[in-house]
Amino acid sequence: MVLPSDNESQRLLGEKLKSRPDFQSLIMLIESLLGDNGCPWDRERTLADCPKYLDGELREVIEAVESGDDANLEEELGDLLFMVAFTIKVAEKEGKLSQTGVFERILNKMVYRHPHVFGGEMEAETAGDVLDNWGKLKEQEKAKKVDGD
């Protein structure tokens, strides 16, 4: 049995990733870029480098939305999503956080802030009710942080 060379393995991985357009494939792609056989330029990026790239991609998303360029919007949102995921993986590589921790925090926060959807005690019939509840919940969060919880 002949095993594929590293180049062939990387090519096959690239084909596999392209055939599965989902978030997990994006994470695998970034891990490959940052890995030992990955991209030298990407491996040199630090967390301090990421904000300027995030800012640039966000500006391009805003421009696509404001200009009504729907075809470009899909590409620019993909670029922004890549940079957010890339930033998470770079920060994780530097020991600043974990990908799991990022997802736990945002999922917990959004479930908490949407009690009208996820079975909490607050109800909301209108968008205005949601905004009122959101403000109350944010104040409760701030109070917990001040109390040290």
Coordinates of C-alpha atoms in Angstrom, one line a residue, residues 1-142:
M1 CA 0.0 0.0 0.0
V2 CA 1.3 3.4 -1.0
L3 CA 0.7 6.2 1.5
P4 CA 0.1 9.7 0.1
S5 CA 2.9 12.2 0.4
D6 CA 2.4 15.2 2.7
N7 CA 1.6 17.4 -0.4
E8 CA -1.0 14.8 -1.5
S9 CA -2.4 14.6 2.0
Q10 CA -2.8 18.4 2.1
R11 CA -4.4 18.5 -1.3
L12 CA -6.9 15.8 -0.3
L13 CA -7.6 17.7 2.9
G14 CA -8.3 20.8 0.9
E15 CA -10.7 19.0 -1.3
K16 CA -12.5 17.5 1.7
L17 CA -12.8 20.9 3.3
K18 CA -14.2 22.5 0.1
S19 CA -16.8 19.7 -0.1
R20 CA -18.2 20.4 3.4
P21 CA -19.1 24.0 3.6
D22 CA -19.7 24.3 7.3
F23 CA -18.2 26.0 10.4
Q24 CA -16.3 22.9 11.5
S25 CA -14.6 22.8 8.1
L26 CA -13.6 26.4 8.5
I27 CA -12.1 25.6 11.8
M28 CA -10.2 22.6 10.4
L29 CA -8.9 24.8 7.5
I30 CA -7.6 27.5 10.0
E31 CA -6.0 24.8 12.2
S32 CA -4.3 23.5 9.0
L33 CA -3.1 27.0 8.1
L34 CA -1.7 27.5 11.6
G35 CA -0.2 24.0 11.9
D36 CA 3.4 22.9 11.4
N37 CA 2.8 22.2 7.7
G38 CA 0.6 25.3 7.3
C39 CA 1.1 28.8 5.9
P40 CA 4.2 30.6 7.2
W41 CA 2.5 34.0 7.0
D42 CA -0.6 32.8 8.9
R43 CA 1.6 31.1 11.6
E44 CA 3.4 34.4 12.2
R45 CA 0.1 36.2 13.0
T46 CA -0.4 37.2 16.6
L47 CA -3.6 38.3 18.4
A48 CA -2.3 41.8 18.2
D49 CA -2.3 41.6 14.4
C50 CA -5.9 40.5 14.1
P51 CA -7.9 43.7 14.9
K52 CA -6.8 45.5 11.8
Y53 CA -7.9 42.6 9.6
L54 CA -11.2 42.2 11.5
D55 CA -11.7 46.0 11.0
G56 CA -11.0 45.8 7.3
E57 CA -13.3 42.9 6.7
L58 CA -16.1 44.5 8.7
R59 CA -15.8 47.7 6.7
E60 CA -16.1 45.6 3.5
V61 CA -19.3 44.0 4.8
I62 CA -20.7 47.4 5.7
E63 CA -19.9 48.7 2.2
A64 CA -21.5 45.7 0.6
V65 CA -24.7 46.2 2.7
E66 CA -24.9 49.9 2.1
S67 CA -24.3 49.6 -1.6
G68 CA -26.8 46.8 -2.0
D69 CA -24.2 44.5 -3.5
D70 CA -25.7 41.2 -2.5
A71 CA -23.3 39.1 -4.6
N72 CA -20.3 40.7 -2.8
L73 CA -22.0 40.5 0.6
E74 CA -21.8 36.7 0.6
E75 CA -18.0 36.9 -0.1
E76 CA -17.4 39.7 2.5
L77 CA -19.4 37.9 5.2
G78 CA -17.3 34.8 4.5
D79 CA -14.1 36.9 4.9
L80 CA -15.4 38.4 8.2
L81 CA -16.4 34.9 9.5
F82 CA -12.9 33.6 8.6
M83 CA -11.2 36.5 10.4
V84 CA -13.4 36.0 13.5
A85 CA -12.6 32.2 13.6
F86 CA -9.0 32.9 12.8
T87 CA -8.7 35.4 15.7
I88 CA -10.3 32.8 18.0
K89 CA -7.7 30.1 16.9
V90 CA -4.8 32.6 17.2
A91 CA -5.9 33.6 20.7
E92 CA -6.3 30.0 21.6
K93 CA -2.8 29.2 20.3
E94 CA -1.5 32.0 22.5
G95 CA -3.3 30.6 25.5
K96 CA -5.6 33.5 25.9
L97 CA -8.9 31.6 25.6
S98 CA -10.5 28.5 24.3
Q99 CA -12.8 28.1 21.3
T100 CA -15.2 26.2 23.6
G101 CA -15.1 29.0 26.1
V102 CA -16.0 31.5 23.4
F103 CA -19.0 29.4 22.3
E104 CA -20.1 28.7 25.9
R105 CA -20.1 32.4 26.7
I106 CA -22.0 33.6 23.7
L107 CA -24.6 30.7 23.8
N108 CA -25.2 31.3 27.5
K109 CA -25.5 35.0 27.0
M110 CA -27.9 34.8 24.1
V111 CA -30.2 32.2 25.8
Y112 CA -30.2 34.4 28.9
R113 CA -31.0 37.5 26.9
H114 CA -33.9 35.8 25.0
P115 CA -36.1 34.5 27.9
H116 CA -39.2 35.0 25.7
V117 CA -37.8 32.4 23.3
F118 CA -36.1 29.9 25.7
G119 CA -38.6 29.6 28.5
G120 CA -37.6 32.3 30.8
E121 CA -39.9 34.4 33.0
M122 CA -40.0 37.4 30.8
E123 CA -42.5 37.6 27.9
A124 CA -42.2 39.8 24.8
E125 CA -45.0 40.4 22.3
T126 CA -43.3 43.2 20.4
A127 CA -39.9 44.2 19.3
G128 CA -40.2 47.1 21.9
D129 CA -40.8 44.5 24.6
V130 CA -37.7 42.7 23.6
L131 CA -35.6 45.9 23.8
D132 CA -37.1 46.7 27.2
N133 CA -36.2 43.2 28.5
W134 CA -32.8 43.4 26.9
G135 CA -32.0 46.6 28.8
K136 CA -33.2 45.1 32.1
L137 CA -31.1 42.0 31.5
K138 CA -28.0 44.0 30.7
E139 CA -28.5 46.0 33.9
Q140 CA -28.7 42.7 35.9
E141 CA -25.5 41.5 34.2
K142 CA -23.7 44.7 35.1

